[in-house]
PDB file of C-alpha atoms and ligand atoms in Angstrom:
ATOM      1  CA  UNK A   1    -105.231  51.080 -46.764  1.00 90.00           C
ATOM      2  CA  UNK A   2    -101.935  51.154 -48.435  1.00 94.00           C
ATOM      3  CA  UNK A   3     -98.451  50.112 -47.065  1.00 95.00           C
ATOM      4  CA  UNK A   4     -97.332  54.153 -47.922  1.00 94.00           C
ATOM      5  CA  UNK A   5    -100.420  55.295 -45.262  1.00 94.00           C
ATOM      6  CA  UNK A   6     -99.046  52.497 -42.772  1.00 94.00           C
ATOM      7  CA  UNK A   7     -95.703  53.925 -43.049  1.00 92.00           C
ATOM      8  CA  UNK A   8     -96.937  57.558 -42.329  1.00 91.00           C
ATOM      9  CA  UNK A   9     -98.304  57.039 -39.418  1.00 90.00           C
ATOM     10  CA  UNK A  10     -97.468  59.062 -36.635  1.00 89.00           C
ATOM     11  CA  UNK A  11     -95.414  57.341 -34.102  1.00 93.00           C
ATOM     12  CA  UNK A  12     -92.705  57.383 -31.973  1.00 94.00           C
ATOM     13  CA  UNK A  13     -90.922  53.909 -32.712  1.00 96.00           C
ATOM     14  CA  UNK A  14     -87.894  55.498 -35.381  1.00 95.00           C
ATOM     15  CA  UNK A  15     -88.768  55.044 -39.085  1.00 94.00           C
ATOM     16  CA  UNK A  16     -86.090  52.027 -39.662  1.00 95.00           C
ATOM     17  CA  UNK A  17     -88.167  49.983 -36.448  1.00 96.00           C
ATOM     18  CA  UNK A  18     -91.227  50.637 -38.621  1.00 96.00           C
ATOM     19  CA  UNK A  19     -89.651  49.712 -41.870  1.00 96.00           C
ATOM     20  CA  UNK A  20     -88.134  46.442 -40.442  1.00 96.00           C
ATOM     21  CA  UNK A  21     -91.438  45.814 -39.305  1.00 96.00           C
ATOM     22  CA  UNK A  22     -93.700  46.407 -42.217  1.00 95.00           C
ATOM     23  CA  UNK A  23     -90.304  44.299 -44.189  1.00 96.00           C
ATOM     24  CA  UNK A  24     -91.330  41.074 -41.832  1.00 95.00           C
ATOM     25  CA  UNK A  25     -95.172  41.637 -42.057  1.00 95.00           C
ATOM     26  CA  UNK A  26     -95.134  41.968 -45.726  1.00 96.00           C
ATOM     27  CA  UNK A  27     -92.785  38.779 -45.688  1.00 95.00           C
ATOM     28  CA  UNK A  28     -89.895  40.846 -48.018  1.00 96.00           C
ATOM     29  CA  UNK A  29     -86.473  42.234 -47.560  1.00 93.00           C
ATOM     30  CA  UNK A  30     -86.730  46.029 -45.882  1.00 93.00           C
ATOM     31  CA  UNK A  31     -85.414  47.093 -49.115  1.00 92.00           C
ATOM     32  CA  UNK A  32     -88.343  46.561 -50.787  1.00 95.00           C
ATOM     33  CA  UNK A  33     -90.495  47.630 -48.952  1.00 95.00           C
ATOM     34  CA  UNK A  34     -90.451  51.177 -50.596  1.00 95.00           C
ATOM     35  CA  UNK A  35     -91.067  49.296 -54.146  1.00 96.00           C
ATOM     36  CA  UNK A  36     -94.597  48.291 -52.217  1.00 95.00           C
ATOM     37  CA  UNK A  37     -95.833  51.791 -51.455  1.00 95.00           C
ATOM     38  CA  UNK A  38     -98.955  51.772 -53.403  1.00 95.00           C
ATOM     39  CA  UNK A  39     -99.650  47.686 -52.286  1.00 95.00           C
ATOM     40  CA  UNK A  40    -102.841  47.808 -50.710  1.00 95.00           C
ATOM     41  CA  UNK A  41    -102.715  45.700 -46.879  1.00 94.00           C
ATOM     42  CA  UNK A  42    -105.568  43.785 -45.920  1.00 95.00           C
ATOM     43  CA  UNK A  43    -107.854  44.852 -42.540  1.00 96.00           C
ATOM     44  CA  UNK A  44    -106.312  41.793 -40.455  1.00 96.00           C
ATOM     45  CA  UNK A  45    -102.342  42.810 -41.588  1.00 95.00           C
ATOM     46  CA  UNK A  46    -103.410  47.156 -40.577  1.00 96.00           C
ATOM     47  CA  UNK A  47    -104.831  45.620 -37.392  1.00 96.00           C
ATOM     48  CA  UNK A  48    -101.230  43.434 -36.780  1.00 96.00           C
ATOM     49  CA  UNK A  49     -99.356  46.343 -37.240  1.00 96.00           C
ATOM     50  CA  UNK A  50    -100.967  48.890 -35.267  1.00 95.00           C
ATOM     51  CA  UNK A  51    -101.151  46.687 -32.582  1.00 96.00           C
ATOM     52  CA  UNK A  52     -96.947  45.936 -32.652  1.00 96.00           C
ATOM     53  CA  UNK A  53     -96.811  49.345 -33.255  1.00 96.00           C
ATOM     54  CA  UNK A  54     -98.250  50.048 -29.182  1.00 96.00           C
ATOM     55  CA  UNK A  55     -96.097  47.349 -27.711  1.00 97.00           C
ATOM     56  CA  UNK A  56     -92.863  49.019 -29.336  1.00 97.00           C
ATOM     57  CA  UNK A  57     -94.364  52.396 -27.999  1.00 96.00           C
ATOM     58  CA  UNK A  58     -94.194  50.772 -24.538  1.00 96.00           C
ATOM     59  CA  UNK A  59     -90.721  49.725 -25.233  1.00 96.00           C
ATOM     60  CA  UNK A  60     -91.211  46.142 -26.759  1.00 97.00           C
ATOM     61  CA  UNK A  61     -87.954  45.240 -28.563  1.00 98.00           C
ATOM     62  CA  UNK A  62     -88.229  45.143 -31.691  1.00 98.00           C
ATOM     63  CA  UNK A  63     -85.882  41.595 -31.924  1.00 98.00           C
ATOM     64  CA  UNK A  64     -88.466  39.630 -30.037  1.00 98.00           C
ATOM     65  CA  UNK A  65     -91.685  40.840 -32.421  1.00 96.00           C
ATOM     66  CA  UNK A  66     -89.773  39.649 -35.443  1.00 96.00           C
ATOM     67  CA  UNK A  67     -88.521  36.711 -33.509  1.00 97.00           C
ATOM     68  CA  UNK A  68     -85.489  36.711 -35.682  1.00 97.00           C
ATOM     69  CA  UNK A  69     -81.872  39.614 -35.707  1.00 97.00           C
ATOM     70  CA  UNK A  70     -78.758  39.684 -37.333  1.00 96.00           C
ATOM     71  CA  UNK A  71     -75.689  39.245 -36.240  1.00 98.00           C
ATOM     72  CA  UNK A  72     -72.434  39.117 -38.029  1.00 98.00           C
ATOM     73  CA  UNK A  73     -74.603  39.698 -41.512  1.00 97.00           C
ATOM     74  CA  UNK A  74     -76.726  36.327 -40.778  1.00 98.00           C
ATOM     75  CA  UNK A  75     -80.066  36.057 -39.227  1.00 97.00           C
ATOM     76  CA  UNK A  76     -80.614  34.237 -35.648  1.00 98.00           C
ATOM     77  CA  UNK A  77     -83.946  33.004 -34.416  1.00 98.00           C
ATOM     78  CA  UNK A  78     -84.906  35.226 -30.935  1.00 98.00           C
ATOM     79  CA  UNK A  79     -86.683  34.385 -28.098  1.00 98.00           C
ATOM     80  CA  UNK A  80     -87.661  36.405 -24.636  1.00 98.00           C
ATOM     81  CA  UNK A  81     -85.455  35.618 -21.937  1.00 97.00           C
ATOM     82  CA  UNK A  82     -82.195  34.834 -23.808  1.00 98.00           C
ATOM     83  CA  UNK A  83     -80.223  37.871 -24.967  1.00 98.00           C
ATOM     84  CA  UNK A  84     -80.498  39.483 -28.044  1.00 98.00           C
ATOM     85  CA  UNK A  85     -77.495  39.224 -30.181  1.00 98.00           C
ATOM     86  CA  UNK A  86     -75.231  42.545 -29.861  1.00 97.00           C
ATOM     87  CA  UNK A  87     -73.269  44.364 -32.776  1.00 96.00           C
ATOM     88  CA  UNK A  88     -70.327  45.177 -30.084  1.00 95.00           C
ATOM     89  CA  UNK A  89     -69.930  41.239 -29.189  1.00 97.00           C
ATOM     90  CA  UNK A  90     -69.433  41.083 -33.236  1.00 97.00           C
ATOM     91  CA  UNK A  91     -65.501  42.629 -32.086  1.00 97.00           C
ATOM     92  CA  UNK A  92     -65.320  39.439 -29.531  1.00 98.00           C
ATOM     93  CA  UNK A  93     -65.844  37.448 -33.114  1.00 98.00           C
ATOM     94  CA  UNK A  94     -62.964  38.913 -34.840  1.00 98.00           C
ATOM     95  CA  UNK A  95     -60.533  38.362 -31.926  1.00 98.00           C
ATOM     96  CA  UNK A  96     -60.933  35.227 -31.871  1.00 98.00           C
ATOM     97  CA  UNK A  97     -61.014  34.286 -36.084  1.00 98.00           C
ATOM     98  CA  UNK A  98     -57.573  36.289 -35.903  1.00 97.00           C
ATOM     99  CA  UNK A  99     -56.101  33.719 -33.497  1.00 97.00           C
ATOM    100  CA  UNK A 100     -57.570  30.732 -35.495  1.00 97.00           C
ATOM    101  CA  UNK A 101     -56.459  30.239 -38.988  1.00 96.00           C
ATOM    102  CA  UNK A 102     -59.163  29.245 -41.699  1.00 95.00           C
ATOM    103  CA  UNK A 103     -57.822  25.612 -41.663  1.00 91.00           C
ATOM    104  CA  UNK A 104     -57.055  25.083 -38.532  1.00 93.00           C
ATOM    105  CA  UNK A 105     -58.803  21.845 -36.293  1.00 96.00           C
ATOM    106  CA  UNK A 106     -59.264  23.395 -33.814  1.00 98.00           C
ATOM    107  CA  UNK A 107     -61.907  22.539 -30.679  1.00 98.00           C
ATOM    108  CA  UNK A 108     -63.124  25.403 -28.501  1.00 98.00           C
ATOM    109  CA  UNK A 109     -66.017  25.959 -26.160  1.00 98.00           C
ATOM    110  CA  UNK A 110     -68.550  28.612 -24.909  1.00 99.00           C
ATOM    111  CA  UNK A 111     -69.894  29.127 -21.882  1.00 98.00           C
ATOM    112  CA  UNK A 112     -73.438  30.929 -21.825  1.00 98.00           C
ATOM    113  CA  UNK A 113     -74.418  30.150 -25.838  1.00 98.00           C
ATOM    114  CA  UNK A 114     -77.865  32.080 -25.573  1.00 98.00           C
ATOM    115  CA  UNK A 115     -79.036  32.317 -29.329  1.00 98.00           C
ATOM    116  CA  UNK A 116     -75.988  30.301 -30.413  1.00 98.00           C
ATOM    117  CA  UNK A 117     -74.825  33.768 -32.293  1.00 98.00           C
ATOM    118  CA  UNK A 118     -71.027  33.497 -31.246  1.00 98.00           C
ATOM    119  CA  UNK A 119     -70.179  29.828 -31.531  1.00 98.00           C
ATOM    120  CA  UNK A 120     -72.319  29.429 -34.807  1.00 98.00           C
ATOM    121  CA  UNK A 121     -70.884  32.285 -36.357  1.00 98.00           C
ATOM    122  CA  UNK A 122     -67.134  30.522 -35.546  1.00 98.00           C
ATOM    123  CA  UNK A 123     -68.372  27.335 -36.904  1.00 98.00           C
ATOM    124  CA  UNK A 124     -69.596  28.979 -40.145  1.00 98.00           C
ATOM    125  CA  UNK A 125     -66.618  31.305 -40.848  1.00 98.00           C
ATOM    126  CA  UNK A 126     -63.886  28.228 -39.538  1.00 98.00           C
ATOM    127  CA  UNK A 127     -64.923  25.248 -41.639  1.00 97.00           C
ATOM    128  CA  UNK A 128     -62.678  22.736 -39.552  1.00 97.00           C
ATOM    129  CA  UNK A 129     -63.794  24.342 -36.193  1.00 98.00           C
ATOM    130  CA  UNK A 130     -65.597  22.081 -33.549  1.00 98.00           C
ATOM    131  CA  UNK A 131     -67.354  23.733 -30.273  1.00 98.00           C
ATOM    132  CA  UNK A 132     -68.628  22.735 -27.227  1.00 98.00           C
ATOM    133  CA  UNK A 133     -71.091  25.026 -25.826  1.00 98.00           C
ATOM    134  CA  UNK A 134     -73.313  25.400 -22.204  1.00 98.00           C
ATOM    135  CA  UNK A 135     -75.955  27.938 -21.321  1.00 98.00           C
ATOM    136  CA  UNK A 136     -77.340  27.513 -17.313  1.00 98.00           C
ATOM    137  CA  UNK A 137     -81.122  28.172 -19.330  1.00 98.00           C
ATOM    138  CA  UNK A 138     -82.417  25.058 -21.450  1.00 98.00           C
ATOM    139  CA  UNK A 139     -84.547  27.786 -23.323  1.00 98.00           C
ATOM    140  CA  UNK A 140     -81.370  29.104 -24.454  1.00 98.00           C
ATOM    141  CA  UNK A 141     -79.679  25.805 -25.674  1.00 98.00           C
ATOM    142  CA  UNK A 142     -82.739  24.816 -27.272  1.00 98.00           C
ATOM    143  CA  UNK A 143     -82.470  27.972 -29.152  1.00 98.00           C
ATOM    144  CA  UNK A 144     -79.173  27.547 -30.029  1.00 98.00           C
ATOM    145  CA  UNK A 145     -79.825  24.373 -31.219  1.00 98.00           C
ATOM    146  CA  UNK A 146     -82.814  25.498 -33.661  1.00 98.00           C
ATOM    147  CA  UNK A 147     -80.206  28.499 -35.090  1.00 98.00           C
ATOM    148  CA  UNK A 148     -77.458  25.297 -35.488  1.00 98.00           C
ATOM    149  CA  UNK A 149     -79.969  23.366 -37.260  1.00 98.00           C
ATOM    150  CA  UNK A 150     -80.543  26.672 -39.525  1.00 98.00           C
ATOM    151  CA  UNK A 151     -77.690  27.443 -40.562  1.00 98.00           C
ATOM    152  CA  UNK A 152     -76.467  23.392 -40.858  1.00 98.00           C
ATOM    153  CA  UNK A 153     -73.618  23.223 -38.369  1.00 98.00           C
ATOM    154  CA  UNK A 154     -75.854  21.082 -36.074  1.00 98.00           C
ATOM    155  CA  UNK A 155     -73.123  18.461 -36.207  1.00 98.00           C
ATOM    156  CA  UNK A 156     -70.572  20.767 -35.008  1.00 98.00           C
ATOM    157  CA  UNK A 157     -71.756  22.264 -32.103  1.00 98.00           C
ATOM    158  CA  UNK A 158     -72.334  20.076 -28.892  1.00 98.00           C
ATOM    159  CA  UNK A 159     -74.387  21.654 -26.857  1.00 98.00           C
ATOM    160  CA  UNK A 160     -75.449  20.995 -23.017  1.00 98.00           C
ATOM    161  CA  UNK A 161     -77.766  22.664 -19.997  1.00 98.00           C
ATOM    162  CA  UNK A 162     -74.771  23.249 -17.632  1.00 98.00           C
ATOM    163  CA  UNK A 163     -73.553  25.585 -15.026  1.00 98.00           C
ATOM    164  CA  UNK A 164     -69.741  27.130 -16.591  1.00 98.00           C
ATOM    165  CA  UNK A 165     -67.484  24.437 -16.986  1.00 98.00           C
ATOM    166  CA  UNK A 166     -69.301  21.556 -15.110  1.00 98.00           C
ATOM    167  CA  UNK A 167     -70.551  20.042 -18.665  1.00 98.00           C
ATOM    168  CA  UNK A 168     -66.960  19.223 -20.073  1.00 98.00           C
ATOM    169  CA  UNK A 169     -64.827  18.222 -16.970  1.00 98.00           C
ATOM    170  CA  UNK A 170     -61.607  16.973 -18.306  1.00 97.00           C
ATOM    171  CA  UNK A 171     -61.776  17.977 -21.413  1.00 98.00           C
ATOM    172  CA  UNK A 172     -58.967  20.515 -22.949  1.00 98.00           C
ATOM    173  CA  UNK A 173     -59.648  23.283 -25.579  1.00 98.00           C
ATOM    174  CA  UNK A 174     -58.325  25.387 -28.054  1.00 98.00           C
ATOM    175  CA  UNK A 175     -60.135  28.172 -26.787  1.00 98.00           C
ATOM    176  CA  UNK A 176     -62.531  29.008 -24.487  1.00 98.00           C
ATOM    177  CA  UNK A 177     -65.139  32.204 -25.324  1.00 98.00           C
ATOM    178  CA  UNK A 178     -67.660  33.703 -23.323  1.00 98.00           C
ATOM    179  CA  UNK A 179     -70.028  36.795 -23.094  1.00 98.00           C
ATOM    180  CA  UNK A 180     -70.922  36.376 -19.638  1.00 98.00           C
ATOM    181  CA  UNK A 181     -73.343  38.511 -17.527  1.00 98.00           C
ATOM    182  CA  UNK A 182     -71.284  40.931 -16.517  1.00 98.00           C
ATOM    183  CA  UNK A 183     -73.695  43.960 -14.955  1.00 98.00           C
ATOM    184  CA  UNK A 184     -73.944  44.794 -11.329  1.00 97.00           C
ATOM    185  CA  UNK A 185     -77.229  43.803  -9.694  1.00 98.00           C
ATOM    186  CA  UNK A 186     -77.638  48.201  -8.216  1.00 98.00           C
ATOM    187  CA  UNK A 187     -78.065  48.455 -11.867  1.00 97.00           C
ATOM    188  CA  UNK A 188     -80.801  45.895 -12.620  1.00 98.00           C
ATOM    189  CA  UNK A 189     -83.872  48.382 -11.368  1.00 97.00           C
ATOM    190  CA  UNK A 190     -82.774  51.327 -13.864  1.00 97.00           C
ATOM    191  CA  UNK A 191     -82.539  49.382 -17.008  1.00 97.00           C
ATOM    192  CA  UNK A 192     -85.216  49.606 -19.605  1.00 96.00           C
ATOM    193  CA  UNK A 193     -88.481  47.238 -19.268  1.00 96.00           C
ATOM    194  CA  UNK A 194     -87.254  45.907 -22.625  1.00 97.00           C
ATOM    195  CA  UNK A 195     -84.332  44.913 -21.722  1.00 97.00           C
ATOM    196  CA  UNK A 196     -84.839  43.051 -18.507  1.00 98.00           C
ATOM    197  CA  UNK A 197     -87.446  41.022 -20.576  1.00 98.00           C
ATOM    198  CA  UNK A 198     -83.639  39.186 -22.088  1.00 98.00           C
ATOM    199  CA  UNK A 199     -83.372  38.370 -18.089  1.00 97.00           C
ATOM    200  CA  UNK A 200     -81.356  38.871 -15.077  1.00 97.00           C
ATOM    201  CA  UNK A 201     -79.414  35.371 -16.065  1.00 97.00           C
ATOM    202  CA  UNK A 202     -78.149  36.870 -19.235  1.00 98.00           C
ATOM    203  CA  UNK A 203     -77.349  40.083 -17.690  1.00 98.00           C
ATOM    204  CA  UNK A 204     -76.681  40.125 -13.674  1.00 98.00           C
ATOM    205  CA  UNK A 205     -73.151  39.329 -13.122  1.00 97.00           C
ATOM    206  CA  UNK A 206     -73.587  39.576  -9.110  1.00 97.00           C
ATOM    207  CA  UNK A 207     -73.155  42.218  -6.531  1.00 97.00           C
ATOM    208  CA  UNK A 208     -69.478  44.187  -8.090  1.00 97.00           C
ATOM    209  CA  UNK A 209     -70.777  43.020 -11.825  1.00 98.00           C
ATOM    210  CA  UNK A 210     -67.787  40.765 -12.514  1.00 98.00           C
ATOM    211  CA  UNK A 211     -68.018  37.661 -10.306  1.00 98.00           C
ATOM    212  CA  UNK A 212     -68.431  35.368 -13.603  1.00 98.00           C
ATOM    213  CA  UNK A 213     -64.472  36.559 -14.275  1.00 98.00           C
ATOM    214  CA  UNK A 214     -63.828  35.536 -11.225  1.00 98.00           C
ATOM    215  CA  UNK A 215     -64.837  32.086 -10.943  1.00 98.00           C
ATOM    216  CA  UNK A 216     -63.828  31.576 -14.067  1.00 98.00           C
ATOM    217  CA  UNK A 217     -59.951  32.952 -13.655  1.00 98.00           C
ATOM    218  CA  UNK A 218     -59.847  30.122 -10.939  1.00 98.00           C
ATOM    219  CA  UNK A 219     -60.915  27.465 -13.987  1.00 98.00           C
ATOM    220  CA  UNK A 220     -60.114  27.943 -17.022  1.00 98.00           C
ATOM    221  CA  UNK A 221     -56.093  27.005 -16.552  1.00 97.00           C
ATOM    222  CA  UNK A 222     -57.814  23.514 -16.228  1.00 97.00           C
ATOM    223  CA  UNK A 223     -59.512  23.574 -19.512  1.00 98.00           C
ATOM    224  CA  UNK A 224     -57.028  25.051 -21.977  1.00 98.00           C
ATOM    225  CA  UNK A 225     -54.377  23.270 -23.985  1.00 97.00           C
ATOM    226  CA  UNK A 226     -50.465  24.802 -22.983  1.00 96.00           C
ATOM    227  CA  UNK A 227     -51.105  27.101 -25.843  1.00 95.00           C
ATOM    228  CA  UNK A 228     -54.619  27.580 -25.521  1.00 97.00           C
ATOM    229  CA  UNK A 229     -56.212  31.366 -24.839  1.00 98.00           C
ATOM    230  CA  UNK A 230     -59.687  32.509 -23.377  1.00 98.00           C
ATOM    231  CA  UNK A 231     -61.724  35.488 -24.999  1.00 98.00           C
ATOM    232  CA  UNK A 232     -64.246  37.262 -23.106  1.00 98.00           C
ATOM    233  CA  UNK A 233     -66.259  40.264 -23.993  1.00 98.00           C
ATOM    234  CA  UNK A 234     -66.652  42.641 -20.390  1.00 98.00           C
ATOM    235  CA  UNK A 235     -68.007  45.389 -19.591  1.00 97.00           C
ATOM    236  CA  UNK A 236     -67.192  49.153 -20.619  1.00 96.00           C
ATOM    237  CA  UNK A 237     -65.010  49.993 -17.060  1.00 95.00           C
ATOM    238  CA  UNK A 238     -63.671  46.488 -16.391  1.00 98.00           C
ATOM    239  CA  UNK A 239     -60.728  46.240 -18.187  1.00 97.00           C
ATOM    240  CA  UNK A 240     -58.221  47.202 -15.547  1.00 97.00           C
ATOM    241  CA  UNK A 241     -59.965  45.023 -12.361  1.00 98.00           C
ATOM    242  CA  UNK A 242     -59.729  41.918 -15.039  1.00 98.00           C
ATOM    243  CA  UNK A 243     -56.304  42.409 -16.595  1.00 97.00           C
ATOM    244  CA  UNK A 244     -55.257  42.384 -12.266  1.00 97.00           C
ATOM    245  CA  UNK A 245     -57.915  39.298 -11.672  1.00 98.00           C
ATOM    246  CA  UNK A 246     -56.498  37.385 -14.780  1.00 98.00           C
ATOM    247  CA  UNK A 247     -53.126  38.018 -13.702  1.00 97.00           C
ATOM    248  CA  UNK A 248     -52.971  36.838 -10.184  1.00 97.00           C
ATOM    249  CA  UNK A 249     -54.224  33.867 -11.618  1.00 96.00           C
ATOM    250  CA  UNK A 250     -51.054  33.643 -13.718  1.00 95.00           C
ATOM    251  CA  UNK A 251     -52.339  34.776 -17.368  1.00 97.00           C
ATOM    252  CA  UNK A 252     -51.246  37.130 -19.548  1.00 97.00           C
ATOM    253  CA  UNK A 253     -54.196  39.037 -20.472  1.00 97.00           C
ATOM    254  CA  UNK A 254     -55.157  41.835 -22.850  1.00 97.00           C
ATOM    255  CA  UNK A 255     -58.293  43.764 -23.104  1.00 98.00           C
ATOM    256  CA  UNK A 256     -58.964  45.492 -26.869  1.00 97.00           C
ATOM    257  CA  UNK A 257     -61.264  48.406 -26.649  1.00 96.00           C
ATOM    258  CA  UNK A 258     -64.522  48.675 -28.961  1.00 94.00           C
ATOM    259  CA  UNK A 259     -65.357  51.599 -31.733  1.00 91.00           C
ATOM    260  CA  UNK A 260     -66.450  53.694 -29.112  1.00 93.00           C
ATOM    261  CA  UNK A 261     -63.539  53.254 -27.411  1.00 94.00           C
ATOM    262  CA  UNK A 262     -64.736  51.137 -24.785  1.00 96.00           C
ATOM    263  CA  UNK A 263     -63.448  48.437 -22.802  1.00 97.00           C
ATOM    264  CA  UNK A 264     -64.816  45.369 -24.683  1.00 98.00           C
ATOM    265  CA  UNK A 265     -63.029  42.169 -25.062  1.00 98.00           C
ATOM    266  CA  UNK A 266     -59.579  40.515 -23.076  1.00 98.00           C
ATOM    267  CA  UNK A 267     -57.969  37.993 -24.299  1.00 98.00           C
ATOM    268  CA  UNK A 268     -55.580  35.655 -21.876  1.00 98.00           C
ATOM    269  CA  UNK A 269     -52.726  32.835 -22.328  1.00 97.00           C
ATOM    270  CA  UNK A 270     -50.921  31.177 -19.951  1.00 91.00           C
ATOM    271  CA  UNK A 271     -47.907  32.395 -18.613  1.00 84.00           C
TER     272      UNK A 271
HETATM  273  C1  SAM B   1     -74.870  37.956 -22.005  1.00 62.44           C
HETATM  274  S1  SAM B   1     -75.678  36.446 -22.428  1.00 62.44           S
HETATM  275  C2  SAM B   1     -74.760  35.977 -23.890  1.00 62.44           C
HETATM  276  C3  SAM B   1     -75.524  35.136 -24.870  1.00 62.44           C
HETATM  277  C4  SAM B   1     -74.820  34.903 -26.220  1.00 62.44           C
HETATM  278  N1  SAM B   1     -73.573  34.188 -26.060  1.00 62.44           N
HETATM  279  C5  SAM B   1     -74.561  36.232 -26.911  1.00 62.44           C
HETATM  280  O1  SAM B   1     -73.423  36.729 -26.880  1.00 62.44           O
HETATM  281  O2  SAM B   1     -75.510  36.798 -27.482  1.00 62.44           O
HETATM  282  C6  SAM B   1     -75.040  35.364 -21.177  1.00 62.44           C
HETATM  283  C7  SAM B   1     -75.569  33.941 -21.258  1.00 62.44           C
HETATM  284  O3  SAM B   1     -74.857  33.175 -20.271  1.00 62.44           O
HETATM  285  C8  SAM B   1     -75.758  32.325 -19.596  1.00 62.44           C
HETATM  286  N2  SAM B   1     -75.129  32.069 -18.276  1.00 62.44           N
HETATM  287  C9  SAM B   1     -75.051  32.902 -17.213  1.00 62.44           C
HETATM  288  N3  SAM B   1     -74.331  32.339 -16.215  1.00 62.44           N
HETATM  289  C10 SAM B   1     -73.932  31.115 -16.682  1.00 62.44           C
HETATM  290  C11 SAM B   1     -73.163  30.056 -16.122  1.00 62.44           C
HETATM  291  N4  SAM B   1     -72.660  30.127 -14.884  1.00 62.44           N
HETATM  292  N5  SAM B   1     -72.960  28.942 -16.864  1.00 62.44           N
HETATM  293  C12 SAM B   1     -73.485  28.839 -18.113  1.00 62.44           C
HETATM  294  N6  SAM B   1     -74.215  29.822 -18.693  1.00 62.44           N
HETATM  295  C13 SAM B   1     -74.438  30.947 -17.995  1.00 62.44           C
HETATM  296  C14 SAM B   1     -77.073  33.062 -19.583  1.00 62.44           C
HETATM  297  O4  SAM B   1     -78.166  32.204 -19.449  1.00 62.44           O
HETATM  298  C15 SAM B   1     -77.035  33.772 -20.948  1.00 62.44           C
HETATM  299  O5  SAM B   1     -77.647  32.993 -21.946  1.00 62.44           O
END
């Protein structure tokens, strides 16, 4: 069979999902895989692909079969049960690279590092950056740790199992970044099968959705330098219950809306 007959076959995974997957069994860029059309696939690679083919029918992500996504335009290892990374946390990214200049030495620290996406991507854009990072799953800080070694900034991340800021008591940062969970748990039984397979940790933020915020409004003075900030992506409706949580805590705070014009990222200082 050729890859051109592979490619035609009716299905109801979208032709870029199919493309992206006959890219990574073919071992090329998904570019080429139209220079390939007439490349005959052997019996055992036809059987592979049919067979991904069902489980993204069923609503397998895609991310997890190629065990690999981009994010930021650089590829991250992926693995079930830690999140896959998200184009909108890409804005969270450019917040925070507009408050710290190329050379700056500057130490920050992430709470929740799942692939290692954000903090790696800061590490590989800021040359002089150093960050701490903590994920409550080991799964997830091994994972980071294989995406460090990957793209070689192994020696500038420091990475722990830890629940928020328990890992680096006393220390002061720069900044402190987080996606957190942030959805409420009525929500949990009406997402897609696919996407409770990244887990409840990565996604649950409690009964109202944003009790992460506000444990960590009540912390984070502690771990900032005097002109240290905090970045945090949030949920699309949240911006107005954090900007008042981040406040009575005595920050300013400012939440940036995404492309869709959705609540997406605050940023806070001290006041
Ligand atoms: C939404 S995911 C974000 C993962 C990654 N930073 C990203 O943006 O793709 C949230 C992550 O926070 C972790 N997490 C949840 N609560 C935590 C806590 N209290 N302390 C540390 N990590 C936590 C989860 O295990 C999960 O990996």
């Amino acid at each position: 069979m050729k890859v051109q007959e592979l490619l035609k076959r009716p299905s109801k995974v979208s032709l870029r999902d199919r493309e992206l997957l006959l890219a990574h069994l073919l071992k090329v860029k998904v570019g080429e895989v139209y220079l390939l059309l007439d490349r005959h696939v052997s019996k055992e690679m036809e059987e592979e692909y049919m067979r991904s083919l069902s489980l993204l029918e069923e609503g397998y992500p895609l991310q997890y079969l190629l065990g690999e996504w981009d994010f930021y335009g650089r590829t991250f290892r992926v693995e079930e049960g830690v999140l896959i990374p998200r184009p909108e946390t890409e804005l969270l990214v450019e917040k925070v690279l507009e408050k710290v200049p190329p050379n700056k030495e500057a130490v920050g620290f992430e709470i929740g590092v799942g692939t290692g996406c954000i903090s790696i991507t800061l590490l590989l854009e800021r040359p002089k950056l150093i960050m701490y990072a903590d994920d409550l799953q080991e799964k997830a800080v091994h994972l980071a740790e294989t995406n460090a070694r990957l793209h070689k900034v192994e020696d500038r991340l420091f990475l722990k199992v830890g629940d928020m800021f328990e890992p680096v008591k006393g220390m002061v940062f720069d900044f402190v970044i987080s996606n957190p969970p942030y959805i409420p748990q009525k929500e949990w039984a009406g997402l897609p099968k696919g996407v409770k397979l990244e887990g409840k940790v990565s996604l649950i933020g409690g009964e109202k959705g944003y009790e992460f915020y506000e444990r960590f409004a009540k912390e984070v003075g502690k771990f900032l330098k005097e002109d240290g900030f905090f970045a945090l992506e949030i949920g699309h409706d949240q911006g107005k219950i954090l900007e008042d949580i981040f406040s009575q805590e005595g920050f300013f705070a400012q939440v940036y809306k995404d492309y869709a014009g959705q609540d997406r990222v605050i940023l806070g200082w001290k006041r």
